[in-house]
Structure formats: structure tokens, C-alpha cells
Amino acid sequence: EVQLVQSGAEVKKPGESLKISCKGSEYRFTSFWIGWVRQTPGKGLEWIGVIYPGDSDTRYSPSFQGQVTISADKSINTAYLQWDSLKASDTAVYYCARDRGDGYNFAHWGQGTLVTVSA
Amino acid sequence: EIVLTQSPATLSLSPGERATLSCRASHSVSNFVAWFQQKPGQAPRLLIYDTSKRATGIPTRFSGSGSGTDFTLTISSLEPEDFAVYYCQQRHTWPLLTFGPGTKVDIK
């Protein structure tokens, strides 16, 4: 069974950096797209971007371009989402998801990582 | 950017009733619409993709229809586990994917 296991909840201060992870198992990690999604009470679900670990092809939604960095380490089957300087508005639950093999439809999801940014 | 609107915001129904959820796109998205179910504290779950294709393991009481700008998710007979929030999502502008704001189906 495909599994995506995300790193644990984080509490950070504004201006700090952060990298959260998403480890895939029970499938060929390099052959499927992984996406990241933000969920907040105010804005709902928002796609951040996607990465193809096989060649590190990465695409961002315009709203998130320059605000975060998506990466992957195929040697350990892990994708990452990172911030250089967090803002209070980054407080959210972040999900990773894997496509179903067609590149577009995300059928497998991690359990979510709660990121809280507060002074 | 394509904006998705969903109606109603809340749908109050009883188990066994039929649920009809609507999703409207600001511009045509062809048939590139998916539907997700989300329960409190859980990740979204893919139900339907490309308008009408059920994802693996999804019961046949879930069906999708539509094209262009208007789409519908139908739950033919609500089971207790179906009370949740439902989101539509378009992939026409991949990699910019967008979700609708959601419809909450709660118990009447």
C-alpha cells in the first residue's frame, strides 16, 4: 500500500527557517509527481506546487513562487517543503500528495503537518 | 486564474437521502474536475477525477457529471460515513490547480 508519512508539527517564530518532509514508501518514488497543499480556515485548500522526483522538475503556483522551495531527495524517497523566513500567515496544515500515475490527479495523501508561526 | 464556486455551502440531509453538490468554474475547464472528501482531522480523499471516473475503492453511490463550467457530485444514498466536507478541484490549468471553497454535508 502506498504511504506518505510527513514530519511532525512545528512551532516557529516569524523570521525563522523551516523544512518539512514527506517520505514515500511502497512505490517507485521517482516515477510519480508529489504535490504540496496548504490548508487554512480562511483560504481553504491551496495548491503550492509539484515536483517530479525522477528529474526534480518543479512547478509552483504563482501565489507561492519565491515564497517556498520544493525539493526531493530520491536516495531516501523524501520530498520537502521549506521556508527561509516564516511569517505568521504561513500558519497552516500542509499536506503532501502523490498523483495516481497520470500526473494530474492526486490520490494518495500524507497525514498533514501543522505549522504554527507565532511570536 | 480559474475560480471555482460551490453550492450550497451547507447541505443538511438525513442518511439514505440523495445529495447533489454543485461546482461552477469561472472559465471552461473541459472535463478536468476532481472531487475530494475531507473529514475533520483527516487529509482530503480523492473520490472522482476527470468529472466522472471513480478513484480506486470509491463506492458506486458516488458519481460525477458535467462539462465545461458546471459540474455535479451526486451521492445516491447517504451513509453515516458520508457526512463530511466536499471540495471540487480543477486541473485544466496544471500545474496551477485550484480548489473550490467546499460544501459541508451535515446530518439533518
Coordinates of C-alpha atoms in Angstrom, one line a residue:
Chain A
E1 CA 0.0 0.0 0.0
V2 CA 1.3 3.4 -1.0
Q3 CA 2.2 5.5 2.1
L4 CA 3.2 9.1 2.5
V5 CA 4.5 9.9 6.0
Q6 CA 5.0 13.6 6.9
S7 CA 7.2 15.1 9.6
G8 CA 5.7 16.2 12.9
A9 CA 4.1 19.5 14.0
E10 CA 6.3 22.6 14.2
V11 CA 6.1 25.8 16.2
K12 CA 8.3 28.6 14.9
K13 CA 8.8 32.3 15.3
P14 CA 8.5 34.8 12.5
G15 CA 11.7 35.1 10.5
E16 CA 12.9 31.5 11.3
S17 CA 13.5 28.9 8.6
L18 CA 11.8 25.5 8.3
K19 CA 11.9 22.4 6.2
I20 CA 9.2 19.8 6.5
S21 CA 9.3 16.4 4.9
C22 CA 7.2 13.8 3.2
K23 CA 8.5 10.2 2.9
G24 CA 7.1 7.9 0.3
S25 CA 7.1 4.1 0.5
E26 CA 5.7 1.0 -1.2
Y27 CA 6.0 2.5 -4.7
R28 CA 8.7 3.7 -7.1
F29 CA 9.3 7.2 -5.7
T30 CA 11.0 8.6 -8.9
S31 CA 8.0 7.8 -11.1
F32 CA 5.2 9.9 -9.6
W33 CA 4.6 13.6 -9.0
I34 CA 4.3 14.8 -5.5
G35 CA 2.4 17.9 -4.7
W36 CA 2.1 20.2 -1.6
V37 CA -1.2 21.7 -0.4
R38 CA -1.8 24.3 2.2
Q39 CA -5.0 24.4 4.3
T40 CA -6.1 27.3 6.4
P41 CA -9.5 28.1 7.9
G42 CA -9.6 31.4 6.0
K43 CA -8.4 30.4 2.5
G44 CA -9.3 26.7 2.4
L45 CA -7.2 24.3 0.3
E46 CA -4.5 25.8 -1.9
W47 CA -2.0 24.1 -4.2
I48 CA 1.5 25.2 -3.6
G49 CA 3.4 23.3 -6.2
V50 CA 4.5 19.9 -7.5
I51 CA 7.8 18.1 -8.1
Y52 CA 8.7 15.0 -10.1
P53 CA 11.5 13.3 -8.1
G54 CA 12.8 11.5 -11.1
D55 CA 14.3 14.6 -12.6
S56 CA 13.4 17.2 -9.9
D57 CA 11.2 19.1 -12.4
T58 CA 9.4 21.5 -10.0
R59 CA 6.4 23.8 -10.7
Y60 CA 4.9 26.4 -8.4
S61 CA 1.6 28.1 -8.2
P62 CA 2.2 31.9 -8.8
S63 CA 1.0 32.7 -5.3
F64 CA 3.7 30.7 -3.8
Q65 CA 6.6 31.2 -6.3
G66 CA 9.5 32.7 -4.4
Q67 CA 7.8 32.1 -1.0
V68 CA 8.7 28.5 -0.6
T69 CA 11.1 25.9 -2.1
I70 CA 10.0 22.4 -3.0
S71 CA 12.8 19.7 -3.3
A72 CA 13.2 16.0 -3.2
D73 CA 16.0 13.5 -2.3
K74 CA 15.3 10.4 -4.3
S75 CA 18.0 8.5 -2.4
I76 CA 15.8 8.5 0.6
N77 CA 12.4 8.7 -1.1
T78 CA 11.6 12.1 0.6
A79 CA 10.1 15.3 -0.7
Y80 CA 10.5 18.6 1.2
L81 CA 8.8 22.0 1.6
Q82 CA 10.9 24.7 3.0
W83 CA 10.8 28.4 4.0
D84 CA 13.7 30.7 4.5
S85 CA 11.8 33.2 6.6
L86 CA 8.5 32.3 8.1
K87 CA 5.6 34.7 8.5
A88 CA 2.6 34.4 10.8
S89 CA 0.5 34.0 7.7
D90 CA 2.3 30.7 7.0
T91 CA 0.5 29.1 9.9
A92 CA -1.5 26.2 8.3
V93 CA -1.7 22.5 7.9
Y94 CA 0.5 21.3 5.0
Y95 CA -0.2 18.1 3.1
C96 CA 1.8 16.3 0.6
A97 CA 0.1 14.1 -2.0
R98 CA 1.1 11.7 -4.8
D99 CA -0.5 11.5 -8.2
R100 CA -2.3 8.4 -9.3
G101 CA 0.1 7.9 -12.2
D102 CA -1.4 10.3 -14.7
G103 CA 0.5 13.3 -13.5
Y104 CA -2.6 15.3 -12.6
N105 CA -4.9 13.6 -10.1
F106 CA -3.6 13.2 -6.5
A107 CA -5.0 10.1 -5.0
H108 CA -2.5 9.4 -2.1
W109 CA -2.1 11.9 0.7
G110 CA 0.1 12.3 3.7
Q111 CA -1.4 12.9 7.2
G112 CA -0.6 16.6 7.2
T113 CA 1.9 18.7 9.1
L114 CA 0.7 21.6 11.3
V115 CA 3.0 24.6 11.2
T116 CA 2.4 27.3 13.7
V117 CA 4.3 30.6 13.4
S118 CA 3.9 32.9 16.4
A119 CA 6.0 35.4 18.2
Chain B
E1 CA -6.8 32.1 -12.6
I2 CA -9.8 29.9 -12.7
V3 CA -12.1 30.4 -9.8
L4 CA -14.4 27.6 -8.6
T5 CA -17.6 28.2 -6.6
Q6 CA -19.5 25.5 -4.8
S7 CA -23.1 25.4 -3.8
P8 CA -24.7 25.1 -1.4
A9 CA -22.2 26.0 1.3
T10 CA -24.0 23.6 3.6
L11 CA -26.4 20.7 2.8
S12 CA -28.4 19.3 5.6
L13 CA -29.7 15.8 4.9
S14 CA -30.6 12.5 6.5
P15 CA -29.0 9.1 6.0
G16 CA -30.5 7.4 3.0
E17 CA -31.2 10.7 1.2
R18 CA -29.7 11.8 -2.1
A19 CA -27.1 14.5 -2.1
T20 CA -26.4 16.8 -5.1
L21 CA -23.4 19.1 -4.9
S22 CA -22.6 21.7 -7.5
C23 CA -19.3 23.2 -8.6
R24 CA -19.1 26.0 -11.2
A25 CA -15.9 27.3 -12.9
S26 CA -15.3 30.9 -13.9
H27 CA -14.0 29.6 -17.3
S28 CA -14.2 26.3 -19.1
V29 CA -12.1 23.5 -17.5
S30 CA -13.1 20.9 -20.1
N31 CA -13.8 17.7 -18.1
F32 CA -10.8 18.2 -15.8
V33 CA -12.6 18.3 -12.5
A34 CA -12.0 16.1 -9.4
W35 CA -13.9 15.8 -6.2
F36 CA -12.4 15.2 -2.7
Q37 CA -14.0 14.3 0.6
Q38 CA -12.5 15.6 3.8
K39 CA -13.4 14.6 7.4
P40 CA -12.2 16.6 10.5
G41 CA -8.5 15.9 11.2
Q42 CA -8.0 13.9 8.0
A43 CA -6.4 14.6 4.7
P44 CA -8.6 15.0 1.6
R45 CA -9.6 11.8 -0.1
L46 CA -9.9 11.6 -3.9
L47 CA -13.4 10.4 -4.9
I48 CA -13.8 11.3 -8.5
Y49 CA -11.4 12.5 -11.2
D50 CA -11.9 13.8 -14.8
T51 CA -15.5 14.6 -14.0
S52 CA -16.9 11.1 -13.7
K53 CA -14.2 8.5 -13.0
R54 CA -14.3 6.9 -9.6
A55 CA -11.0 6.6 -7.8
T56 CA -9.8 3.2 -6.6
G57 CA -12.0 1.8 -3.8
I58 CA -14.7 4.5 -4.0
P59 CA -18.3 3.2 -3.6
T60 CA -20.6 3.3 -6.6
R61 CA -23.0 5.6 -4.7
F62 CA -20.6 8.4 -5.6
S63 CA -20.9 9.7 -9.1
G64 CA -19.9 12.8 -11.0
S65 CA -21.1 14.6 -14.1
G66 CA -20.8 17.8 -16.0
S67 CA -18.5 19.5 -18.5
G68 CA -17.2 23.0 -19.4
T69 CA -18.1 25.1 -16.4
D70 CA -20.8 23.2 -14.5
F71 CA -20.2 20.0 -12.5
T72 CA -22.1 17.9 -10.1
L73 CA -21.2 15.3 -7.5
T74 CA -24.1 13.0 -6.5
I75 CA -24.2 10.7 -3.6
S76 CA -27.2 8.4 -4.3
S77 CA -28.0 7.4 -0.8
L78 CA -26.1 8.9 2.1
E79 CA -24.3 6.6 4.5
P80 CA -23.4 7.8 8.0
E81 CA -19.7 8.0 7.0
D82 CA -20.5 10.3 4.1
F83 CA -21.1 13.4 6.3
A84 CA -18.1 15.5 5.6
V85 CA -16.8 18.4 3.5
Y86 CA -16.6 18.0 -0.2
Y87 CA -14.3 20.0 -2.5
C88 CA -14.1 20.2 -6.2
Q89 CA -10.7 20.9 -7.9
Q90 CA -9.8 21.7 -11.5
R91 CA -6.6 20.7 -13.2
H92 CA -7.2 22.4 -16.6
T93 CA -4.5 25.0 -15.7
W94 CA -2.0 22.4 -14.4
P95 CA 0.4 23.0 -12.7
L96 CA -1.8 25.7 -11.2
L97 CA -4.5 23.6 -9.6
T98 CA -7.3 25.2 -7.7
F99 CA -9.9 24.0 -5.2
G100 CA -13.4 25.3 -4.6
P101 CA -14.4 26.5 -1.1
G102 CA -16.2 23.3 -0.2
T103 CA -19.7 22.1 0.6
K104 CA -20.4 20.7 4.1
V105 CA -22.8 17.8 4.2
D106 CA -24.2 17.5 7.7
I107 CA -26.8 15.5 9.4
K108 CA -30.3 17.0 9.4

